[in-house]
């Protein structure tokens, strides 16, 4: 299945740095909201979802934010 949607990863103050590092190393960060501890990223694979669960972060798809929309904004 080709997952072309962004994900929102919700963190807490305690796990924010760990989650941000994980997403930066193994994914692509689209946006970071330091006030609400949310990170927007491209699609997550199964292993990444498992690691985020272990760290204590929650995540969900944002279907209205397609990858093509974010790619257009970087030109």
JSON list of N, CA and C in Angstrom, two decimals:
[
{"chain": "A", "resi": 1, "resn": "UNK", "atom": "N", "xyz": [0.84, -1.18, 0.00]},
{"chain": "A", "resi": 1, "resn": "UNK", "atom": "CA", "xyz": [0.00, 0.00, 0.00]},
{"chain": "A", "resi": 1, "resn": "UNK", "atom": "C", "xyz": [0.89, 1.24, 0.00]},
{"chain": "A", "resi": 2, "resn": "UNK", "atom": "N", "xyz": [0.57, 2.17, -0.84]},
{"chain": "A", "resi": 2, "resn": "UNK", "atom": "CA", "xyz": [1.34, 3.41, -0.93]},
{"chain": "A", "resi": 2, "resn": "UNK", "atom": "C", "xyz": [0.68, 4.46, -0.06]},
{"chain": "A", "resi": 3, "resn": "UNK", "atom": "N", "xyz": [1.34, 4.84, 1.01]},
{"chain": "A", "resi": 3, "resn": "UNK", "atom": "CA", "xyz": [0.80, 5.79, 1.97]},
{"chain": "A", "resi": 3, "resn": "UNK", "atom": "C", "xyz": [1.33, 7.18, 1.63]},
{"chain": "A", "resi": 4, "resn": "UNK", "atom": "N", "xyz": [0.51, 8.01, 1.02]},
{"chain": "A", "resi": 4, "resn": "UNK", "atom": "CA", "xyz": [0.95, 9.34, 0.59]},
{"chain": "A", "resi": 4, "resn": "UNK", "atom": "C", "xyz": [0.46, 10.44, 1.52]},
{"chain": "A", "resi": 5, "resn": "UNK", "atom": "N", "xyz": [0.13, 10.11, 2.74]},
{"chain": "A", "resi": 5, "resn": "UNK", "atom": "CA", "xyz": [-0.37, 11.11, 3.67]},
{"chain": "A", "resi": 5, "resn": "UNK", "atom": "C", "xyz": [0.66, 11.44, 4.73]},
{"chain": "A", "resi": 6, "resn": "UNK", "atom": "N", "xyz": [0.48, 12.58, 5.32]},
{"chain": "A", "resi": 6, "resn": "UNK", "atom": "CA", "xyz": [1.32, 12.98, 6.44]},
{"chain": "A", "resi": 6, "resn": "UNK", "atom": "C", "xyz": [0.74, 12.40, 7.72]},
{"chain": "A", "resi": 7, "resn": "UNK", "atom": "N", "xyz": [1.56, 12.34, 8.74]},
{"chain": "A", "resi": 7, "resn": "UNK", "atom": "CA", "xyz": [1.15, 11.91, 10.07]},
{"chain": "A", "resi": 7, "resn": "UNK", "atom": "C", "xyz": [1.43, 13.03, 11.05]},
{"chain": "A", "resi": 8, "resn": "UNK", "atom": "N", "xyz": [0.59, 13.12, 12.05]},
{"chain": "A", "resi": 8, "resn": "UNK", "atom": "CA", "xyz": [0.83, 13.99, 13.19]},
{"chain": "A", "resi": 8, "resn": "UNK", "atom": "C", "xyz": [1.28, 13.08, 14.33]},
{"chain": "A", "resi": 9, "resn": "UNK", "atom": "N", "xyz": [2.41, 13.41, 14.93]},
{"chain": "A", "resi": 9, "resn": "UNK", "atom": "CA", "xyz": [2.91, 12.65, 16.07]},
{"chain": "A", "resi": 9, "resn": "UNK", "atom": "C", "xyz": [2.80, 13.56, 17.29]},
{"chain": "A", "resi": 10, "resn": "UNK", "atom": "N", "xyz": [2.01, 13.13, 18.26]},
{"chain": "A", "resi": 10, "resn": "UNK", "atom": "CA", "xyz": [1.78, 13.90, 19.47]},
{"chain": "A", "resi": 10, "resn": "UNK", "atom": "C", "xyz": [2.72, 13.41, 20.57]},
{"chain": "A", "resi": 11, "resn": "UNK", "atom": "N", "xyz": [3.46, 14.32, 21.14]},
{"chain": "A", "resi": 11, "resn": "UNK", "atom": "CA", "xyz": [4.44, 13.99, 22.18]},
{"chain": "A", "resi": 11, "resn": "UNK", "atom": "C", "xyz": [4.04, 14.66, 23.49]},
{"chain": "A", "resi": 12, "resn": "UNK", "atom": "N", "xyz": [4.85, 14.42, 24.48]},
{"chain": "A", "resi": 12, "resn": "UNK", "atom": "CA", "xyz": [4.75, 15.15, 25.74]},
{"chain": "A", "resi": 12, "resn": "UNK", "atom": "C", "xyz": [6.07, 15.90, 25.94]},
{"chain": "A", "resi": 13, "resn": "UNK", "atom": "N", "xyz": [6.13, 16.73, 26.92]},
{"chain": "A", "resi": 13, "resn": "UNK", "atom": "CA", "xyz": [7.37, 17.44, 27.21]},
{"chain": "A", "resi": 13, "resn": "UNK", "atom": "C", "xyz": [8.50, 16.44, 27.51]},
{"chain": "A", "resi": 14, "resn": "UNK", "atom": "N", "xyz": [8.15, 15.36, 28.19]},
{"chain": "A", "resi": 14, "resn": "UNK", "atom": "CA", "xyz": [9.15, 14.37, 28.61]},
{"chain": "A", "resi": 14, "resn": "UNK", "atom": "C", "xyz": [9.73, 13.56, 27.45]},
{"chain": "A", "resi": 15, "resn": "UNK", "atom": "N", "xyz": [8.93, 13.26, 26.43]},
{"chain": "A", "resi": 15, "resn": "UNK", "atom": "CA", "xyz": [9.43, 12.41, 25.34]},
{"chain": "A", "resi": 15, "resn": "UNK", "atom": "C", "xyz": [9.66, 13.16, 24.03]},
{"chain": "A", "resi": 16, "resn": "UNK", "atom": "N", "xyz": [9.47, 14.46, 24.04]},
{"chain": "A", "resi": 16, "resn": "UNK", "atom": "CA", "xyz": [9.55, 15.24, 22.81]},
{"chain": "A", "resi": 16, "resn": "UNK", "atom": "C", "xyz": [10.91, 15.11, 22.11]},
{"chain": "A", "resi": 17, "resn": "UNK", "atom": "N", "xyz": [11.98, 15.25, 22.85]},
{"chain": "A", "resi": 17, "resn": "UNK", "atom": "CA", "xyz": [13.31, 15.18, 22.24]},
{"chain": "A", "resi": 17, "resn": "UNK", "atom": "C", "xyz": [13.59, 13.80, 21.62]},
{"chain": "A", "resi": 18, "resn": "UNK", "atom": "N", "xyz": [13.18, 12.74, 22.31]},
{"chain": "A", "resi": 18, "resn": "UNK", "atom": "CA", "xyz": [13.37, 11.38, 21.79]},
{"chain": "A", "resi": 18, "resn": "UNK", "atom": "C", "xyz": [12.57, 11.15, 20.51]},
{"chain": "A", "resi": 19, "resn": "UNK", "atom": "N", "xyz": [11.33, 11.60, 20.53]},
{"chain": "A", "resi": 19, "resn": "UNK", "atom": "CA", "xyz": [10.46, 11.42, 19.36]},
{"chain": "A", "resi": 19, "resn": "UNK", "atom": "C", "xyz": [10.98, 12.25, 18.19]},
{"chain": "A", "resi": 20, "resn": "UNK", "atom": "N", "xyz": [11.34, 13.48, 18.45]},
{"chain": "A", "resi": 20, "resn": "UNK", "atom": "CA", "xyz": [11.86, 14.35, 17.39]},
{"chain": "A", "resi": 20, "resn": "UNK", "atom": "C", "xyz": [13.12, 13.75, 16.76]},
{"chain": "A", "resi": 21, "resn": "UNK", "atom": "N", "xyz": [14.01, 13.24, 17.57]},
{"chain": "A", "resi": 21, "resn": "UNK", "atom": "CA", "xyz": [15.22, 12.61, 17.07]},
{"chain": "A", "resi": 21, "resn": "UNK", "atom": "C", "xyz": [14.88, 11.41, 16.20]},
{"chain": "A", "resi": 22, "resn": "UNK", "atom": "N", "xyz": [13.99, 10.56, 16.68]},
{"chain": "A", "resi": 22, "resn": "UNK", "atom": "CA", "xyz": [13.59, 9.36, 15.93]},
{"chain": "A", "resi": 22, "resn": "UNK", "atom": "C", "xyz": [13.01, 9.72, 14.57]},
{"chain": "A", "resi": 23, "resn": "UNK", "atom": "N", "xyz": [12.13, 10.70, 14.55]},
{"chain": "A", "resi": 23, "resn": "UNK", "atom": "CA", "xyz": [11.51, 11.10, 13.29]},
{"chain": "A", "resi": 23, "resn": "UNK", "atom": "C", "xyz": [12.53, 11.76, 12.36]},
{"chain": "A", "resi": 24, "resn": "UNK", "atom": "N", "xyz": [13.44, 12.55, 12.90]},
{"chain": "A", "resi": 24, "resn": "UNK", "atom": "CA", "xyz": [14.46, 13.20, 12.07]},
{"chain": "A", "resi": 24, "resn": "UNK", "atom": "C", "xyz": [15.41, 12.19, 11.45]},
{"chain": "A", "resi": 25, "resn": "UNK", "atom": "N", "xyz": [15.78, 11.16, 12.19]},
{"chain": "A", "resi": 25, "resn": "UNK", "atom": "CA", "xyz": [16.75, 10.18, 11.70]},
{"chain": "A", "resi": 25, "resn": "UNK", "atom": "C", "xyz": [16.11, 9.20, 10.72]},
{"chain": "A", "resi": 26, "resn": "UNK", "atom": "N", "xyz": [14.90, 8.74, 11.01]},
{"chain": "A", "resi": 26, "resn": "UNK", "atom": "CA", "xyz": [14.29, 7.68, 10.21]},
{"chain": "A", "resi": 26, "resn": "UNK", "atom": "C", "xyz": [13.13, 8.15, 9.34]},
{"chain": "A", "resi": 27, "resn": "UNK", "atom": "N", "xyz": [12.85, 9.42, 9.34]},
{"chain": "A", "resi": 27, "resn": "UNK", "atom": "CA", "xyz": [11.75, 9.95, 8.54]},
{"chain": "A", "resi": 27, "resn": "UNK", "atom": "C", "xyz": [12.09, 11.32, 8.02]},
{"chain": "A", "resi": 28, "resn": "UNK", "atom": "N", "xyz": [11.06, 12.06, 7.72]},
{"chain": "A", "resi": 28, "resn": "UNK", "atom": "CA", "xyz": [11.25, 13.42, 7.23]},
{"chain": "A", "resi": 28, "resn": "UNK", "atom": "C", "xyz": [10.28, 14.34, 7.95]},
{"chain": "A", "resi": 29, "resn": "UNK", "atom": "N", "xyz": [10.81, 15.28, 8.70]},
{"chain": "A", "resi": 29, "resn": "UNK", "atom": "CA", "xyz": [9.99, 16.21, 9.46]},
{"chain": "A", "resi": 29, "resn": "UNK", "atom": "C", "xyz": [9.45, 17.28, 8.52]},
{"chain": "A", "resi": 30, "resn": "UNK", "atom": "N", "xyz": [8.14, 17.45, 8.52]},
{"chain": "A", "resi": 30, "resn": "UNK", "atom": "CA", "xyz": [7.50, 18.49, 7.72]},
{"chain": "A", "resi": 30, "resn": "UNK", "atom": "C", "xyz": [7.30, 19.77, 8.53]},
{"chain": "A", "resi": 31, "resn": "UNK", "atom": "N", "xyz": [6.98, 19.60, 9.81]},
{"chain": "A", "resi": 31, "resn": "UNK", "atom": "CA", "xyz": [6.70, 20.75, 10.66]},
{"chain": "A", "resi": 31, "resn": "UNK", "atom": "C", "xyz": [6.82, 20.32, 12.12]},
{"chain": "A", "resi": 32, "resn": "UNK", "atom": "N", "xyz": [7.21, 21.24, 12.97]},
{"chain": "A", "resi": 32, "resn": "UNK", "atom": "CA", "xyz": [7.31, 20.99, 14.40]},
{"chain": "A", "resi": 32, "resn": "UNK", "atom": "C", "xyz": [6.59, 22.12, 15.13]},
{"chain": "A", "resi": 33, "resn": "UNK", "atom": "N", "xyz": [5.69, 21.76, 16.03]},
{"chain": "A", "resi": 33, "resn": "UNK", "atom": "CA", "xyz": [5.01, 22.75, 16.86]},
{"chain": "A", "resi": 33, "resn": "UNK", "atom": "C", "xyz": [5.53, 22.56, 18.28]},
{"chain": "A", "resi": 34, "resn": "UNK", "atom": "N", "xyz": [6.40, 23.46, 18.71]},
{"chain": "A", "resi": 34, "resn": "UNK", "atom": "CA", "xyz": [7.05, 23.34, 20.01]},
{"chain": "A", "resi": 34, "resn": "UNK", "atom": "C", "xyz": [6.11, 23.68, 21.17]},
{"chain": "A", "resi": 35, "resn": "UNK", "atom": "N", "xyz": [5.03, 24.37, 20.88]},
{"chain": "A", "resi": 35, "resn": "UNK", "atom": "CA", "xyz": [4.08, 24.71, 21.94]},
{"chain": "A", "resi": 35, "resn": "UNK", "atom": "C", "xyz": [3.18, 23.55, 22.31]},
{"chain": "A", "resi": 36, "resn": "UNK", "atom": "N", "xyz": [2.77, 22.77, 21.31]},
{"chain": "A", "resi": 36, "resn": "UNK", "atom": "CA", "xyz": [1.86, 21.65, 21.56]},
{"chain": "A", "resi": 36, "resn": "UNK", "atom": "C", "xyz": [2.56, 20.30, 21.50]},
{"chain": "A", "resi": 37, "resn": "UNK", "atom": "N", "xyz": [3.87, 20.30, 21.25]},
{"chain": "A", "resi": 37, "resn": "UNK", "atom": "CA", "xyz": [4.67, 19.08, 21.16]},
{"chain": "A", "resi": 37, "resn": "UNK", "atom": "C", "xyz": [4.15, 18.14, 20.08]},
{"chain": "A", "resi": 38, "resn": "UNK", "atom": "N", "xyz": [3.87, 18.70, 18.92]},
{"chain": "A", "resi": 38, "resn": "UNK", "atom": "CA", "xyz": [3.41, 17.92, 17.77]},
{"chain": "A", "resi": 38, "resn": "UNK", "atom": "C", "xyz": [4.45, 18.00, 16.65]},
{"chain": "A", "resi": 39, "resn": "UNK", "atom": "N", "xyz": [4.63, 16.88, 15.97]},
{"chain": "A", "resi": 39, "resn": "UNK", "atom": "CA", "xyz": [5.54, 16.81, 14.84]},
{"chain": "A", "resi": 39, "resn": "UNK", "atom": "C", "xyz": [4.75, 16.26, 13.66]},
{"chain": "A", "resi": 40, "resn": "UNK", "atom": "N", "xyz": [4.85, 16.94, 12.53]},
{"chain": "A", "resi": 40, "resn": "UNK", "atom": "CA", "xyz": [4.22, 16.46, 11.31]},
{"chain": "A", "resi": 40, "resn": "UNK", "atom": "C", "xyz": [5.30, 15.80, 10.47]},
{"chain": "A", "resi": 41, "resn": "UNK", "atom": "N", "xyz": [5.03, 14.60, 9.98]},
{"chain": "A", "resi": 41, "resn": "UNK", "atom": "CA", "xyz": [6.01, 13.84, 9.23]},
{"chain": "A", "resi": 41, "resn": "UNK", "atom": "C", "xyz": [5.35, 13.10, 8.08]},
{"chain": "A", "resi": 42, "resn": "UNK", "atom": "N", "xyz": [6.17, 12.62, 7.14]},
{"chain": "A", "resi": 42, "resn": "UNK", "atom": "CA", "xyz": [5.66, 11.77, 6.08]},
{"chain": "A", "resi": 42, "resn": "UNK", "atom": "C", "xyz": [5.21, 10.45, 6.68]},
{"chain": "A", "resi": 43, "resn": "UNK", "atom": "N", "xyz": [4.76, 9.57, 5.85]},
{"chain": "A", "resi": 43, "resn": "UNK", "atom": "CA", "xyz": [4.20, 8.29, 6.29]},
{"chain": "A", "resi": 43, "resn": "UNK", "atom": "C", "xyz": [5.15, 7.53, 7.22]},
{"chain": "A", "resi": 44, "resn": "UNK", "atom": "N", "xyz": [4.58, 6.76, 8.12]},
{"chain": "A", "resi": 44, "resn": "UNK", "atom": "CA", "xyz": [5.32, 5.98, 9.10]},
{"chain": "A", "resi": 44, "resn": "UNK", "atom": "C", "xyz": [5.20, 4.50, 8.75]},
{"chain": "A", "resi": 45, "resn": "UNK", "atom": "N", "xyz": [6.31, 3.79, 8.81]},
{"chain": "A", "resi": 45, "resn": "UNK", "atom": "CA", "xyz": [6.24, 2.35, 8.59]},
{"chain": "A", "resi": 45, "resn": "UNK", "atom": "C", "xyz": [5.95, 1.65, 9.91]},
{"chain": "A", "resi": 46, "resn": "UNK", "atom": "N", "xyz": [5.78, 0.35, 9.84]},
{"chain": "A", "resi": 46, "resn": "UNK", "atom": "CA", "xyz": [5.39, -0.43, 11.02]},
{"chain": "A", "resi": 46, "resn": "UNK", "atom": "C", "xyz": [6.40, -0.35, 12.15]},
{"chain": "A", "resi": 47, "resn": "UNK", "atom": "N", "xyz": [7.69, -0.42, 11.83]},
{"chain": "A", "resi": 47, "resn": "UNK", "atom": "CA", "xyz": [8.72, -0.36, 12.86]},
{"chain": "A", "resi": 47, "resn": "UNK", "atom": "C", "xyz": [8.73, 1.01, 13.54]},
{"chain": "A", "resi": 48, "resn": "UNK", "atom": "N", "xyz": [8.57, 2.05, 12.75]},
{"chain": "A", "resi": 48, "resn": "UNK", "atom": "CA", "xyz": [8.54, 3.40, 13.32]},
{"chain": "A", "resi": 48, "resn": "UNK", "atom": "C", "xyz": [7.33, 3.56, 14.25]},
{"chain": "A", "resi": 49, "resn": "UNK", "atom": "N", "xyz": [6.18, 3.05, 13.84]},
{"chain": "A", "resi": 49, "resn": "UNK", "atom": "CA", "xyz": [4.99, 3.12, 14.68]},
{"chain": "A", "resi": 49, "resn": "UNK", "atom": "C", "xyz": [5.21, 2.38, 16.00]},
{"chain": "A", "resi": 50, "resn": "UNK", "atom": "N", "xyz": [5.86, 1.22, 15.91]},
{"chain": "A", "resi": 50, "resn": "UNK", "atom": "CA", "xyz": [6.15, 0.44, 17.12]},
{"chain": "A", "resi": 50, "resn": "UNK", "atom": "C", "xyz": [7.07, 1.22, 18.06]},
{"chain": "A", "resi": 51, "resn": "UNK", "atom": "N", "xyz": [8.12, 1.83, 17.53]},
{"chain": "A", "resi": 51, "resn": "UNK", "atom": "CA", "xyz": [9.04, 2.61, 18.35]},
{"chain": "A", "resi": 51, "resn": "UNK", "atom": "C", "xyz": [8.34, 3.81, 18.99]},
{"chain": "A", "resi": 52, "resn": "UNK", "atom": "N", "xyz": [7.48, 4.48, 18.22]},
{"chain": "A", "resi": 52, "resn": "UNK", "atom": "CA", "xyz": [6.75, 5.62, 18.77]},
{"chain": "A", "resi": 52, "resn": "UNK", "atom": "C", "xyz": [5.83, 5.17, 19.91]},
{"chain": "A", "resi": 53, "resn": "UNK", "atom": "N", "xyz": [5.19, 4.01, 19.74]},
{"chain": "A", "resi": 53, "resn": "UNK", "atom": "CA", "xyz": [4.37, 3.45, 20.82]},
{"chain": "A", "resi": 53, "resn": "UNK", "atom": "C", "xyz": [5.20, 3.19, 22.06]},
{"chain": "A", "resi": 54, "resn": "UNK", "atom": "N", "xyz": [6.38, 2.60, 21.87]},
{"chain": "A", "resi": 54, "resn": "UNK", "atom": "CA", "xyz": [7.27, 2.29, 23.00]},
{"chain": "A", "resi": 54, "resn": "UNK", "atom": "C", "xyz": [7.71, 3.56, 23.73]},
{"chain": "A", "resi": 55, "resn": "UNK", "atom": "N", "xyz": [7.95, 4.62, 22.99]},
{"chain": "A", "resi": 55, "resn": "UNK", "atom": "CA", "xyz": [8.37, 5.89, 23.59]},
{"chain": "A", "resi": 55, "resn": "UNK", "atom": "C", "xyz": [7.20, 6.56, 24.31]},
{"chain": "A", "resi": 56, "resn": "UNK", "atom": "N", "xyz": [5.98, 6.27, 23.88]},
{"chain": "A", "resi": 56, "resn": "UNK", "atom": "CA", "xyz": [4.81, 6.87, 24.51]},
{"chain": "A", "resi": 56, "resn": "UNK", "atom": "C", "xyz": [4.17, 7.98, 23.70]},
{"chain": "A", "resi": 57, "resn": "UNK", "atom": "N", "xyz": [4.49, 8.04, 22.42]},
{"chain": "A", "resi": 57, "resn": "UNK", "atom": "CA", "xyz": [3.89, 9.05, 21.54]},
{"chain": "A", "resi": 57, "resn": "UNK", "atom": "C", "xyz": [2.67, 8.46, 20.86]},
{"chain": "A", "resi": 58, "resn": "UNK", "atom": "N", "xyz": [1.72, 9.31, 20.55]},
{"chain": "A", "resi": 58, "resn": "UNK", "atom": "CA", "xyz": [0.58, 8.88, 19.76]},
{"chain": "A", "resi": 58, "resn": "UNK", "atom": "C", "xyz": [0.69, 9.52, 18.37]},
{"chain": "A", "resi": 59, "resn": "UNK", "atom": "N", "xyz": [0.02, 8.93, 17.41]},
{"chain": "A", "resi": 59, "resn": "UNK", "atom": "CA", "xyz": [0.12, 9.43, 16.03]},
{"chain": "A", "resi": 59, "resn": "UNK", "atom": "C", "xyz": [-1.15, 9.08, 15.28]},
{"chain": "A", "resi": 60, "resn": "UNK", "atom": "N", "xyz": [-1.43, 9.88, 14.27]},
{"chain": "A", "resi": 60, "resn": "UNK", "atom": "CA", "xyz": [-2.58, 9.64, 13.41]},
{"chain": "A", "resi": 60, "resn": "UNK", "atom": "C", "xyz": [-2.31, 10.26, 12.05]},
{"chain": "A", "resi": 61, "resn": "UNK", "atom": "N", "xyz": [-3.01, 9.75, 11.05]},
{"chain": "A", "resi": 61, "resn": "UNK", "atom": "CA", "xyz": [-2.86, 10.27, 9.70]},
{"chain": "A", "resi": 61, "resn": "UNK", "atom": "C", "xyz": [-3.57, 11.60, 9.55]},
{"chain": "A", "resi": 62, "resn": "UNK", "atom": "N", "xyz": [-3.02, 12.43, 8.72]},
{"chain": "A", "resi": 62, "resn": "UNK", "atom": "CA", "xyz": [-3.67, 13.67, 8.33]},
{"chain": "A", "resi": 62, "resn": "UNK", "atom": "C", "xyz": [-3.91, 13.56, 6.83]},
{"chain": "A", "resi": 63, "resn": "UNK", "atom": "N", "xyz": [-5.02, 12.95, 6.44]},
{"chain": "A", "resi": 63, "resn": "UNK", "atom": "CA", "xyz": [-5.25, 12.64, 5.02]},
{"chain": "A", "resi": 63, "resn": "UNK", "atom": "C", "xyz": [-5.37, 13.86, 4.12]},
{"chain": "A", "resi": 64, "resn": "UNK", "atom": "N", "xyz": [-5.72, 15.01, 4.64]},
{"chain": "A", "resi": 64, "resn": "UNK", "atom": "CA", "xyz": [-5.87, 16.19, 3.81]},
{"chain": "A", "resi": 64, "resn": "UNK", "atom": "C", "xyz": [-4.54, 16.86, 3.48]},
{"chain": "A", "resi": 65, "resn": "UNK", "atom": "N", "xyz": [-3.47, 16.37, 4.07]},
{"chain": "A", "resi": 65, "resn": "UNK", "atom": "CA", "xyz": [-2.14, 16.93, 3.83]},
{"chain": "A", "resi": 65, "resn": "UNK", "atom": "C", "xyz": [-1.33, 15.91, 3.03]},
{"chain": "A", "resi": 66, "resn": "UNK", "atom": "N", "xyz": [-1.53, 15.89, 1.74]},
{"chain": "A", "resi": 66, "resn": "UNK", "atom": "CA", "xyz": [-0.86, 14.92, 0.89]},
{"chain": "A", "resi": 66, "resn": "UNK", "atom": "C", "xyz": [0.61, 15.29, 0.72]},
{"chain": "A", "resi": 67, "resn": "UNK", "atom": "N", "xyz": [1.42, 14.31, 0.48]},
{"chain": "A", "resi": 67, "resn": "UNK", "atom": "CA", "xyz": [2.85, 14.52, 0.29]},
{"chain": "A", "resi": 67, "resn": "UNK", "atom": "C", "xyz": [3.11, 15.50, -0.84]},
{"chain": "A", "resi": 68, "resn": "UNK", "atom": "N", "xyz": [2.33, 15.44, -1.88]},
{"chain": "A", "resi": 68, "resn": "UNK", "atom": "CA", "xyz": [2.56, 16.33, -3.01]},
{"chain": "A", "resi": 68, "resn": "UNK", "atom": "C", "xyz": [2.36, 17.80, -2.62]},
{"chain": "A", "resi": 69, "resn": "UNK", "atom": "N", "xyz": [1.46, 18.08, -1.70]},
{"chain": "A", "resi": 69, "resn": "UNK", "atom": "CA", "xyz": [1.26, 19.45, -1.24]},
{"chain": "A", "resi": 69, "resn": "UNK", "atom": "C", "xyz": [2.51, 19.97, -0.54]},
{"chain": "A", "resi": 70, "resn": "UNK", "atom": "N", "xyz": [3.11, 19.16, 0.31]},
{"chain": "A", "resi": 70, "resn": "UNK", "atom": "CA", "xyz": [4.28, 19.61, 1.05]},
{"chain": "A", "resi": 70, "resn": "UNK", "atom": "C", "xyz": [5.48, 19.74, 0.12]},
{"chain": "A", "resi": 71, "resn": "UNK", "atom": "N", "xyz": [5.60, 18.89, -0.87]},
{"chain": "A", "resi": 71, "resn": "UNK", "atom": "CA", "xyz": [6.72, 18.97, -1.80]},
{"chain": "A", "resi": 71, "resn": "UNK", "atom": "C", "xyz": [6.64, 20.25, -2.63]},
{"chain": "A", "resi": 72, "resn": "UNK", "atom": "N", "xyz": [5.46, 20.69, -2.96]},
{"chain": "A", "resi": 72, "resn": "UNK", "atom": "CA", "xyz": [5.30, 21.91, -3.76]},
{"chain": "A", "resi": 72, "resn": "UNK", "atom": "C", "xyz": [5.76, 23.13, -2.97]},
{"chain": "A", "resi": 73, "resn": "UNK", "atom": "N", "xyz": [5.60, 23.12, -1.67]},
{"chain": "A", "resi": 73, "resn": "UNK", "atom": "CA", "xyz": [5.94, 24.28, -0.86]},
{"chain": "A", "resi": 73, "resn": "UNK", "atom": "C", "xyz": [7.43, 24.51, -0.71]},
{"chain": "A", "resi": 74, "resn": "UNK", "atom": "N", "xyz": [8.26, 23.54, -1.06]},
{"chain": "A", "resi": 74, "resn": "UNK", "atom": "CA", "xyz": [9.70, 23.66, -0.85]},
{"chain": "A", "resi": 74, "resn": "UNK", "atom": "C", "xyz": [10.44, 24.22, -2.05]},
{"chain": "A", "resi": 75, "resn": "UNK", "atom": "N", "xyz": [9.81, 24.47, -3.15]},
{"chain": "A", "resi": 75, "resn": "UNK", "atom": "CA", "xyz": [10.51, 24.94, -4.35]},
{"chain": "A", "resi": 75, "resn": "UNK", "atom": "C", "xyz": [10.83, 26.39, -4.31]}
]
